[in-house]
N, CA, C and O atoms as a Tinker XYZ file with bonds, in Angstrom:
   400  protein
     1  N     19.336000  125.099000  -52.405000    73     2
     2  CA    18.119000  124.406000  -52.014000    64     1     3
     3  C     18.393000  123.460000  -50.850000    63     2     4     5
     4  O     17.571000  123.319000  -49.944000    81     3
     5  N     19.550000  122.818000  -50.884000    73     3     6
     6  CA    19.869000  121.884000  -49.804000    64     5     7
     7  C     19.963000  122.614000  -48.464000    63     6     8     9
     8  O     19.520000  122.092000  -47.441000    81     7
     9  N     20.534000  123.813000  -48.467000    73     7    10
    10  CA    20.624000  124.587000  -47.223000    64     9    11
    11  C     19.235000  124.961000  -46.714000    63    10    12    13
    12  O     18.985000  124.934000  -45.509000    81    11
    13  N     18.341000  125.306000  -47.623000    73    11    14
    14  CA    16.972000  125.640000  -47.220000    64    13    15
    15  C     16.297000  124.418000  -46.613000    63    14    16    17
    16  O     15.659000  124.510000  -45.564000    81    15
    17  N     16.440000  123.275000  -47.273000    73    15    18
    18  CA    15.824000  122.039000  -46.773000    64    17    19
    19  C     16.374000  121.668000  -45.401000    63    18    20    21
    20  O     15.614000  121.278000  -44.514000    81    19
    21  N     17.670000  121.784000  -45.222000    73    19    22
    22  CA    18.268000  121.463000  -43.924000    64    21    23
    23  C     17.774000  122.410000  -42.837000    63    22    24    25
    24  O     17.491000  121.984000  -41.717000    81    23
    25  N     17.673000  123.688000  -43.169000    73    23    26
    26  CA    17.180000  124.662000  -42.198000    64    25    27
    27  C     15.738000  124.368000  -41.812000    63    26    28    29
    28  O     15.361000  124.499000  -40.647000    81    27
    29  N     14.937000  123.971000  -42.791000    73    27    30
    30  CA    13.538000  123.646000  -42.510000    64    29    31
    31  C     13.421000  122.385000  -41.673000    63    30    32    33
    32  O     12.475000  122.237000  -40.900000    81    31
    33  N     14.370000  121.479000  -41.822000    73    31    34
    34  CA    14.343000  120.227000  -41.080000    64    33    35
    35  C     14.663000  120.397000  -39.608000    63    34    36    37
    36  O     14.263000  119.578000  -38.781000    81    35
    37  N     15.382000  121.455000  -39.280000    73    35    38
    38  CA    15.721000  121.712000  -37.882000    64    37    39
    39  C     14.577000  122.465000  -37.218000    63    38    40    41
    40  O     13.980000  123.364000  -37.809000    81    39
    41  N     14.290000  122.090000  -36.005000    73    39    42
    42  CA    13.214000  122.764000  -35.277000    64    41    43
    43  C     13.689000  124.136000  -34.829000    63    42    44    45
    44  O     14.807000  124.286000  -34.336000    81    43
    45  N     12.847000  125.120000  -35.001000    73    43    46
    46  CA    13.188000  126.471000  -34.554000    64    45    47
    47  C     12.983000  126.569000  -33.052000    63    46    48    49
    48  O     12.028000  126.016000  -32.506000    81    47
    49  N     13.874000  127.268000  -32.403000    73    47    50
    50  CA    13.846000  127.387000  -30.951000    64    49    51
    51  C     12.619000  128.086000  -30.406000    63    50    52    53
    52  O     12.195000  127.784000  -29.291000    81    51
    53  N     12.033000  129.011000  -31.152000    73    51    54
    54  CA    10.888000  129.759000  -30.644000    64    53    55
    55  C      9.552000  129.073000  -30.911000    63    54    56    57
    56  O      8.496000  129.612000  -30.579000    81    55
    57  N      9.598000  127.886000  -31.511000    73    55    58
    58  CA     8.381000  127.125000  -31.765000    64    57    59
    59  C      7.599000  127.569000  -32.981000    63    58    60    61
    60  O      6.603000  126.940000  -33.334000    81    59
    61  N      8.030000  128.646000  -33.633000    73    59    62
    62  CA     7.316000  129.109000  -34.822000    64    61    63
    63  C      7.690000  128.275000  -36.034000    63    62    64    65
    64  O      8.706000  127.580000  -36.035000    81    63
    65  N      6.866000  128.349000  -37.055000    73    63    66
    66  CA     7.111000  127.590000  -38.271000    64    65    67
    67  C      7.660000  128.500000  -39.354000    63    66    68    69
    68  O      7.365000  129.694000  -39.396000    81    67
    69  N      8.456000  127.921000  -40.219000    73    67    70
    70  CA     9.021000  128.651000  -41.342000    64    69    71
    71  C      7.959000  128.757000  -42.433000    63    70    72    73
    72  O      7.303000  127.767000  -42.758000    81    71
    73  N      7.790000  129.939000  -42.994000    73    71    74
    74  CA     6.848000  130.127000  -44.091000    64    73    75
    75  C      7.537000  129.779000  -45.405000    63    74    76    77
    76  O      8.609000  130.302000  -45.708000    81    75
    77  N      6.924000  128.903000  -46.174000    73    75    78
    78  CA     7.510000  128.488000  -47.441000    64    77    79
    79  C      7.104000  129.388000  -48.598000    63    78    80    81
    80  O      7.689000  129.303000  -49.677000    81    79
    81  N      6.122000  130.242000  -48.393000    73    79    82
    82  CA     5.686000  131.129000  -49.474000    64    81    83
    83  C      6.814000  132.017000  -49.992000    63    82    84    85
    84  O      6.969000  132.140000  -51.207000    81    83
    85  N      7.612000  132.646000  -49.114000    73    83    86
    86  CA     8.728000  133.454000  -49.629000    64    85    87
    87  C      9.760000  132.622000  -50.393000    63    86    88    89
    88  O     10.376000  133.111000  -51.340000    81    87
    89  N      9.945000  131.382000  -49.985000    73    87    90
    90  CA    10.871000  130.488000  -50.690000    64    89    91
    91  C     10.344000  130.226000  -52.096000    63    90    92    93
    92  O     11.096000  130.291000  -53.069000    81    91
    93  N      9.052000  129.931000  -52.201000    73    91    94
    94  CA     8.442000  129.688000  -53.514000    64    93    95
    95  C      8.520000  130.935000  -54.388000    63    94    96    97
    96  O      8.745000  130.837000  -55.595000    81    95
    97  N      8.335000  132.099000  -53.787000    73    95    98
    98  CA     8.425000  133.354000  -54.544000    64    97    99
    99  C      9.825000  133.552000  -55.117000    63    98   100   101
   100  O      9.974000  133.963000  -56.267000    81    99
   101  N     10.848000  133.262000  -54.319000    73    99   102
   102  CA    12.230000  133.412000  -54.791000    64   101   103
   103  C     12.545000  132.413000  -55.899000    63   102   104   105
   104  O     13.215000  132.754000  -56.874000    81   103
   105  N     12.068000  131.189000  -55.752000    73   103   106
   106  CA    12.283000  130.176000  -56.790000    64   105   107
   107  C     11.603000  130.621000  -58.082000    63   106   108   109
   108  O     12.190000  130.536000  -59.161000    81   107
   109  N     10.371000  131.094000  -57.968000    73   107   110
   110  CA     9.624000  131.548000  -59.147000    64   109   111
   111  C     10.344000  132.696000  -59.842000    63   110   112   113
   112  O     10.464000  132.712000  -61.067000    81   111
   113  N     10.815000  133.642000  -59.064000    73   111   114
   114  CA    11.524000  134.785000  -59.643000    64   113   115
   115  C     12.785000  134.321000  -60.367000    63   114   116   117
   116  O     13.077000  134.778000  -61.472000    81   115
   117  N     13.520000  133.422000  -59.749000    73   115   118
   118  CA    14.760000  132.908000  -60.341000    64   117   119
   119  C     14.493000  132.153000  -61.647000    63   118   120   121
   120  O     15.277000  132.239000  -62.592000    81   119
   121  N     13.384000  131.417000  -61.691000    73   119   122
   122  CA    13.058000  130.623000  -62.877000    64   121   123
   123  C     12.232000  131.395000  -63.904000    63   122   124   125
   124  O     12.025000  130.919000  -65.020000    81   123
   125  N     11.763000  132.573000  -63.534000    73   123   126
   126  CA    10.962000  133.375000  -64.454000    64   125   127
   127  C      9.570000  132.823000  -64.677000    63   126   128   129
   128  O      9.041000  132.887000  -65.786000    81   127
   129  N      8.969000  132.275000  -63.615000    73   127   130
   130  CA     7.610000  131.733000  -63.695000    64   129   131
   131  C      6.750000  132.398000  -62.624000    63   130   132   133
   132  O      7.260000  133.126000  -61.772000    81   131
   133  N      5.444000  132.142000  -62.672000    73   131   134
   134  CA     4.541000  132.665000  -61.653000    64   133   135
   135  C      4.701000  131.847000  -60.370000    63   134   136   137
   136  O      5.016000  130.658000  -60.416000    81   135
   137  N      4.482000  132.492000  -59.242000    73   135   138
   138  CA     4.627000  131.826000  -57.944000    64   137   139
   139  C      3.740000  130.589000  -57.844000    63   138   140   141
   140  O      4.151000  129.577000  -57.278000    81   139
   141  N      2.518000  130.663000  -58.395000    73   139   142
   142  CA     1.609000  129.508000  -58.310000    64   141   143
   143  C      2.058000  128.333000  -59.174000    63   142   144   145
   144  O      1.464000  127.257000  -59.113000    81   143
   145  N      3.100000  128.530000  -59.977000    73   143   146
   146  CA     3.652000  127.441000  -60.780000    64   145   147
   147  C      4.752000  126.685000  -60.043000    63   146   148   149
   148  O      5.289000  125.706000  -60.563000    81   147
   149  N      5.087000  127.130000  -58.848000    73   147   150
   150  CA     6.128000  126.486000  -58.047000    64   149   151
   151  C      5.459000  125.634000  -56.977000    63   150   152   153
   152  O      4.600000  126.114000  -56.238000    81   151
   153  N      5.853000  124.383000  -56.899000    73   151   154
   154  CA     5.329000  123.489000  -55.870000    64   153   155
   155  C      6.478000  123.002000  -55.001000    63   154   156   157
   156  O      7.547000  122.651000  -55.501000    81   155
   157  N      6.244000  122.984000  -53.707000    73   155   158
   158  CA     7.184000  122.396000  -52.761000    64   157   159
   159  C      6.439000  121.248000  -52.109000    63   158   160   161
   160  O      5.357000  121.424000  -51.549000    81   159
   161  N      7.040000  120.070000  -52.192000    73   159   162
   162  CA     6.398000  118.868000  -51.665000    64   161   163
   163  C      7.224000  118.291000  -50.524000    63   162   164   165
   164  O      8.414000  118.575000  -50.397000    81   163
   165  N      6.583000  117.486000  -49.709000    73   163   166
   166  CA     7.251000  116.772000  -48.627000    64   165   167
   167  C      6.896000  115.300000  -48.736000    63   166   168   169
   168  O      5.882000  114.931000  -49.328000    81   167
   169  N      7.740000  114.472000  -48.160000    73   167   170
   170  CA     7.488000  113.028000  -48.157000    64   169   171
   171  C      6.772000  112.671000  -46.864000    63   170   172   173
   172  O      7.147000  113.145000  -45.791000    81   171
   173  N      5.749000  111.843000  -46.963000    73   171   174
   174  CA     5.004000  111.433000  -45.770000    64   173   175
   175  C      5.935000  110.707000  -44.808000    63   174   176   177
   176  O      6.969000  110.176000  -45.213000    81   175
   177  N      5.566000  110.688000  -43.550000    73   175   178
   178  CA     6.411000  110.067000  -42.538000    64   177   179
   179  C      6.619000  108.581000  -42.783000    63   178   180   181
   180  O      7.582000  107.993000  -42.291000    81   179
   181  N      5.747000  107.997000  -43.516000    73   179   182
   182  CA     5.889000  106.563000  -43.817000    64   181   183
   183  C      6.463000  106.318000  -45.202000    63   182   184   185
   184  O      6.540000  105.166000  -45.630000    81   183
   185  N      6.874000  107.372000  -45.926000    73   183   186
   186  CA     7.514000  107.280000  -47.238000    64   185   187
   187  C      6.624000  106.639000  -48.291000    63   186   188   189
   188  O      7.112000  105.957000  -49.192000    81   187
   189  N      5.329000  106.855000  -48.180000    73   187   190
   190  CA     4.433000  106.253000  -49.161000    64   189   191
   191  C      3.869000  107.243000  -50.163000    63   190   192   193
   192  O      3.361000  106.849000  -51.213000    81   191
   193  N      3.957000  108.526000  -49.843000    73   191   194
   194  CA     3.464000  109.514000  -50.806000    64   193   195
   195  C      4.101000  110.881000  -50.562000    63   194   196   197
   196  O      4.694000  111.148000  -49.516000    81   195
   197  N      3.952000  111.722000  -51.563000    73   195   198
   198  CA     4.382000  113.114000  -51.465000    64   197   199
   199  C      3.142000  113.964000  -51.261000    63   198   200   201
   200  O      2.083000  113.662000  -51.810000    81   199
   201  N      3.264000  115.008000  -50.488000    73   199   202
   202  CA     2.140000  115.920000  -50.318000    64   201   203
   203  C      2.628000  117.357000  -50.483000    63   202   204   205
   204  O      3.800000  117.661000  -50.260000    81   203
   205  N      1.715000  118.222000  -50.874000    73   203   206
   206  CA     2.051000  119.602000  -51.197000    64   205   207
   207  C      2.140000  120.468000  -49.946000    63   206   208   209
   208  O      1.262000  120.425000  -49.084000    81   207
   209  N      3.201000  121.246000  -49.859000    73   207   210
   210  CA     3.340000  122.272000  -48.833000    64   209   211
   211  C      3.020000  123.644000  -49.425000    63   210   212   213
   212  O      2.466000  124.512000  -48.750000    81   211
   213  N      3.373000  123.822000  -50.679000    73   211   214
   214  CA     3.141000  125.045000  -51.454000    64   213   215
   215  C      2.856000  124.599000  -52.871000    63   214   216   217
   216  O      3.563000  123.713000  -53.353000    81   215
   217  N      1.887000  125.136000  -53.570000    73   215   218
   218  CA     1.052000  126.277000  -53.220000    64   217   219
   219  C     -0.072000  125.885000  -52.264000    63   218   220   221
   220  O     -0.468000  124.722000  -52.177000    81   219
   221  N     -0.557000  126.862000  -51.574000    73   219   222
   222  CA    -1.617000  126.666000  -50.585000    64   221   223
   223  C     -2.831000  125.954000  -51.180000    63   222   224   225
   224  O     -3.450000  125.120000  -50.519000    81   223
   225  N     -3.169000  126.280000  -52.422000    73   223   226
   226  CA    -4.359000  125.711000  -53.068000    64   225   227
   227  C     -4.268000  124.199000  -53.241000    63   226   228   229
   228  O     -5.300000  123.537000  -53.356000    81   227
   229  N     -3.066000  123.637000  -53.262000    73   227   230
   230  CA    -2.921000  122.195000  -53.475000    64   229   231
   231  C     -2.746000  121.402000  -52.182000    63   230   232   233
   232  O     -2.695000  120.173000  -52.218000    81   231
   233  N     -2.654000  122.082000  -51.044000    73   231   234
   234  CA    -2.422000  121.388000  -49.777000    64   233   235
   235  C     -3.475000  120.324000  -49.477000    63   234   236   237
   236  O     -3.143000  119.237000  -49.003000    81   235
   237  N     -4.721000  120.628000  -49.746000    73   235   238
   238  CA    -5.801000  119.702000  -49.387000    64   237   239
   239  C     -6.384000  118.965000  -50.587000    63   238   240   241
   240  O     -7.385000  118.259000  -50.459000    81   239
   241  N     -5.767000  119.126000  -51.745000    73   239   242
   242  CA    -6.305000  118.515000  -52.961000    64   241   243
   243  C     -5.961000  117.035000  -53.056000    63   242   244   245
   244  O     -6.782000  116.236000  -53.507000    81   243
   245  N     -4.779000  116.669000  -52.643000    73   243   246
   246  CA    -4.390000  115.271000  -52.748000    64   245   247
   247  C     -2.907000  115.082000  -52.563000    63   246   248   249
   248  O     -2.204000  115.967000  -52.074000    81   247
   249  N     -2.441000  113.920000  -52.959000    73   247   250
   250  CA    -1.035000  113.588000  -52.802000    64   249   251
   251  C     -0.563000  112.813000  -54.015000    63   250   252   253
   252  O     -1.363000  112.419000  -54.864000    81   251
   253  N      0.737000  112.599000  -54.091000    73   251   254
   254  CA     1.337000  111.868000  -55.203000    64   253   255
   255  C      1.944000  110.584000  -54.640000    63   254   256   257
   256  O      2.890000  110.654000  -53.856000    81   255
   257  N      1.428000  109.417000  -55.016000    73   255   258
   258  CA     1.990000  108.164000  -54.510000    64   257   259
   259  C      3.439000  107.994000  -54.975000    63   258   260   261
   260  O      3.755000  108.253000  -56.136000    81   259
   261  N      4.303000  107.565000  -54.079000    73   259   262
   262  CA     5.693000  107.317000  -54.459000    64   261   263
   263  C      5.803000  106.172000  -55.453000    63   262   264   265
   264  O      6.812000  106.049000  -56.146000    81   263
   265  N      4.788000  105.345000  -55.530000    73   263   266
   266  CA     4.810000  104.215000  -56.461000    64   265   267
   267  C      4.471000  104.621000  -57.892000    63   266   268   269
   268  O      4.570000  103.805000  -58.808000    81   267
   269  N      4.072000  105.874000  -58.087000    73   267   270
   270  CA     3.689000  106.335000  -59.423000    64   269   271
   271  C      4.868000  106.281000  -60.382000    63   270   272   273
   272  O      5.949000  106.793000  -60.091000    81   271
   273  N      4.641000  105.649000  -61.533000    73   271   274
   274  CA     5.686000  105.562000  -62.553000    64   273   275
   275  C      5.718000  106.793000  -63.442000    63   274   276   277
   276  O      6.725000  107.055000  -64.101000    81   275
   277  N      4.630000  107.552000  -63.469000    73   275   278
   278  CA     4.562000  108.700000  -64.366000    64   277   279
   279  C      4.860000  110.033000  -63.682000    63   278   280   281
   280  O      5.115000  111.024000  -64.365000    81   279
   281  N      4.833000  110.078000  -62.364000    73   279   282
   282  CA     5.038000  111.339000  -61.646000    64   281   283
   283  C      6.526000  111.649000  -61.506000    63   282   284   285
   284  O      7.273000  110.890000  -60.888000    81   283
   285  N      6.942000  112.762000  -62.079000    73   283   286
   286  CA     8.336000  113.187000  -62.002000    64   285   287
   287  C      8.781000  113.364000  -60.552000    63   286   288   289
   288  O      9.884000  112.955000  -60.189000    81   287
   289  N      7.939000  113.967000  -59.726000    73   287   290
   290  CA     8.297000  114.199000  -58.326000    64   289   291
   291  C      8.494000  112.883000  -57.579000    63   290   292   293
   292  O      9.428000  112.758000  -56.787000    81   291
   293  N      7.628000  111.902000  -57.822000    73   291   294
   294  CA     7.758000  110.602000  -57.166000    64   293   295
   295  C      9.031000  109.897000  -57.613000    63   294   296   297
   296  O      9.744000  109.312000  -56.798000    81   295
   297  N      9.310000  109.955000  -58.902000    73   295   298
   298  CA    10.524000  109.322000  -59.425000    64   297   299
   299  C     11.774000  109.979000  -58.833000    63   298   300   301
   300  O     12.730000  109.291000  -58.475000    81   299
   301  N     11.763000  111.298000  -58.731000    73   299   302
   302  CA    12.897000  112.018000  -58.152000    64   301   303
   303  C     13.104000  111.615000  -56.697000    63   302   304   305
   304  O     14.238000  111.386000  -56.277000    81   303
   305  N     12.029000  111.525000  -55.926000    73   303   306
   306  CA    12.131000  111.138000  -54.519000    64   305   307
   307  C     12.594000  109.693000  -54.368000    63   306   308   309
   308  O     13.436000  109.395000  -53.521000    81   307
   309  N     12.049000  108.799000  -55.185000    73   307   310
   310  CA    12.437000  107.384000  -55.108000    64   309   311
   311  C     13.900000  107.172000  -55.456000    63   310   312   313
   312  O     14.619000  106.450000  -54.765000    81   311
   313  N     14.333000  107.818000  -56.549000    73   311   314
   314  CA    15.686000  107.595000  -57.062000    64   313   315
   315  C     16.726000  108.492000  -56.406000    63   314   316   317
   316  O     17.925000  108.297000  -56.606000    81   315
   317  N     16.285000  109.467000  -55.631000    73   315   318
   318  CA    17.194000  110.456000  -55.027000    64   317   319
   319  C     18.108000  111.062000  -56.080000    63   318   320   321
   320  O     19.295000  111.292000  -55.850000    81   319
   321  N     17.518000  111.312000  -57.241000    73   319   322
   322  CA    18.284000  111.874000  -58.355000    64   321   323
   323  C     17.452000  112.967000  -59.020000    63   322   324   325
   324  O     16.362000  112.700000  -59.528000    81   323
   325  N     17.964000  114.192000  -59.017000    73   323   326
   326  CA    17.213000  115.269000  -59.665000    64   325   327
   327  C     17.136000  115.069000  -61.169000    63   326   328   329
   328  O     17.978000  114.403000  -61.772000    81   327
   329  N     16.118000  115.655000  -61.753000    73   327   330
   330  CA    15.915000  115.518000  -63.193000    64   329   331
   331  C     15.346000  116.825000  -63.735000    63   330   332   333
   332  O     14.472000  117.435000  -63.119000    81   331
   333  N     15.840000  117.239000  -64.871000    73   331   334
   334  CA    15.301000  118.431000  -65.517000    64   333   335
   335  C     14.325000  117.975000  -66.586000    63   334   336   337
   336  O     14.673000  117.203000  -67.479000    81   335
   337  N     13.102000  118.464000  -66.479000    73   335   338
   338  CA    12.045000  118.087000  -67.422000    64   337   339
   339  C     11.656000  119.334000  -68.189000    63   338   340   341
   340  O     10.922000  120.180000  -67.679000    81   339
   341  N     12.141000  119.447000  -69.400000    73   339   342
   342  CA    11.918000  120.652000  -70.189000    64   341   343
   343  C     10.539000  120.686000  -70.842000    63   342   344   345
   344  O     10.113000  121.735000  -71.326000    81   343
   345  N      9.848000  119.573000  -70.861000    73   343   346
   346  CA     8.515000  119.528000  -71.467000    64   345   347
   347  C      7.447000  119.207000  -70.425000    63   346   348   349
   348  O      6.442000  118.569000  -70.741000    81   347
   349  N      7.660000  119.644000  -69.190000    73   347   350
   350  CA     6.741000  119.315000  -68.104000    64   349   351
   351  C      5.311000  119.765000  -68.403000    63   350   352   353
   352  O      4.359000  119.046000  -68.100000    81   351
   353  N      5.160000  120.928000  -68.986000    73   351   354
   354  CA     3.813000  121.446000  -69.268000    64   353   355
   355  C      3.040000  120.547000  -70.221000    63   354   356   357
   356  O      1.815000  120.462000  -70.133000    81   355
   357  N      3.736000  119.877000  -71.127000    73   355   358
   358  CA     3.049000  119.011000  -72.081000    64   357   359
   359  C      2.990000  117.558000  -71.615000    63   358   360   361
   360  O      2.333000  116.731000  -72.247000    81   359
   361  N      3.666000  117.245000  -70.519000    73   359   362
   362  CA     3.669000  115.877000  -70.004000    64   361   363
   363  C      2.337000  115.567000  -69.328000    63   362   364   365
   364  O      1.669000  116.463000  -68.811000    81   363
   365  N      1.962000  114.299000  -69.337000    73   363   366
   366  CA     0.731000  113.862000  -68.692000    64   365   367
   367  C      0.935000  113.835000  -67.187000    63   366   368   369
   368  O      1.899000  113.243000  -66.702000    81   367
   369  N      0.032000  114.474000  -66.441000    73   367   370
   370  CA     0.034000  114.366000  -64.989000    64   369   371
   371  C     -1.393000  114.525000  -64.479000    63   370   372   373
   372  O     -2.297000  114.917000  -65.217000    81   371
   373  N     -1.568000  114.214000  -63.215000    73   371   374
   374  CA    -2.908000  114.140000  -62.633000    64   373   375
   375  C     -3.693000  115.431000  -62.845000    63   374   376   377
   376  O     -3.242000  116.512000  -62.467000    81   375
   377  N     -4.852000  115.310000  -63.442000    73   375   378
   378  CA    -5.675000  116.483000  -63.733000    64   377   379
   379  C     -6.266000  117.098000  -62.471000    63   378   380   381
   380  O     -6.679000  118.257000  -62.492000    81   379
   381  N     -6.314000  116.350000  -61.378000    73   379   382
   382  CA    -6.876000  116.891000  -60.143000    64   381   383
   383  C     -6.090000  118.117000  -59.695000    63   382   384   385
   384  O     -6.665000  119.037000  -59.112000    81   383
   385  N     -4.790000  118.145000  -59.956000    73   383   386
   386  CA    -3.970000  119.277000  -59.546000    64   385   387
   387  C     -4.076000  120.435000  -60.530000    63   386   388   389
   388  O     -3.811000  121.580000  -60.164000    81   387
   389  N     -4.455000  120.157000  -61.756000    73   387   390
   390  CA    -4.549000  121.194000  -62.782000    64   389   391
   391  C     -5.788000  122.055000  -62.602000    63   390   392   393
   392  O     -5.788000  123.222000  -62.995000    81   391
   393  N     -6.829000  121.509000  -62.024000    73   391   394
   394  CA    -8.085000  122.235000  -61.905000    64   393   395
   395  C     -8.121000  123.252000  -60.784000    63   394   396   397
   396  O     -9.087000  124.004000  -60.658000    81   395
   397  N     -7.091000  123.283000  -59.980000    73   395   398
   398  CA    -7.066000  124.177000  -58.813000    64   397   399
   399  C     -6.480000  125.514000  -59.192000    63   398   400
   400  O     -6.374000  126.403000  -58.348000    81   399
């Protein structure tokens, strides 16, 4: 994952953008989940929130404040420490993202 992130961080010489959909598909296949269950987020340029890059349906729905105490993604970004959440489906999270 770190190699993918580093590659995405470098600007491509031809000016084209890297498609994250194939990355999400590979992650989903590896984890045995549906592609729409994989989210790739980015940190805003001012480090105040996370926003969705994948899935496409969540791009314009909203963002996750880095100050959120309940958001696993925000906590991971703040602490720079990965975490495995085995009960994520039953954990409380913003319903705005669930309805999409």
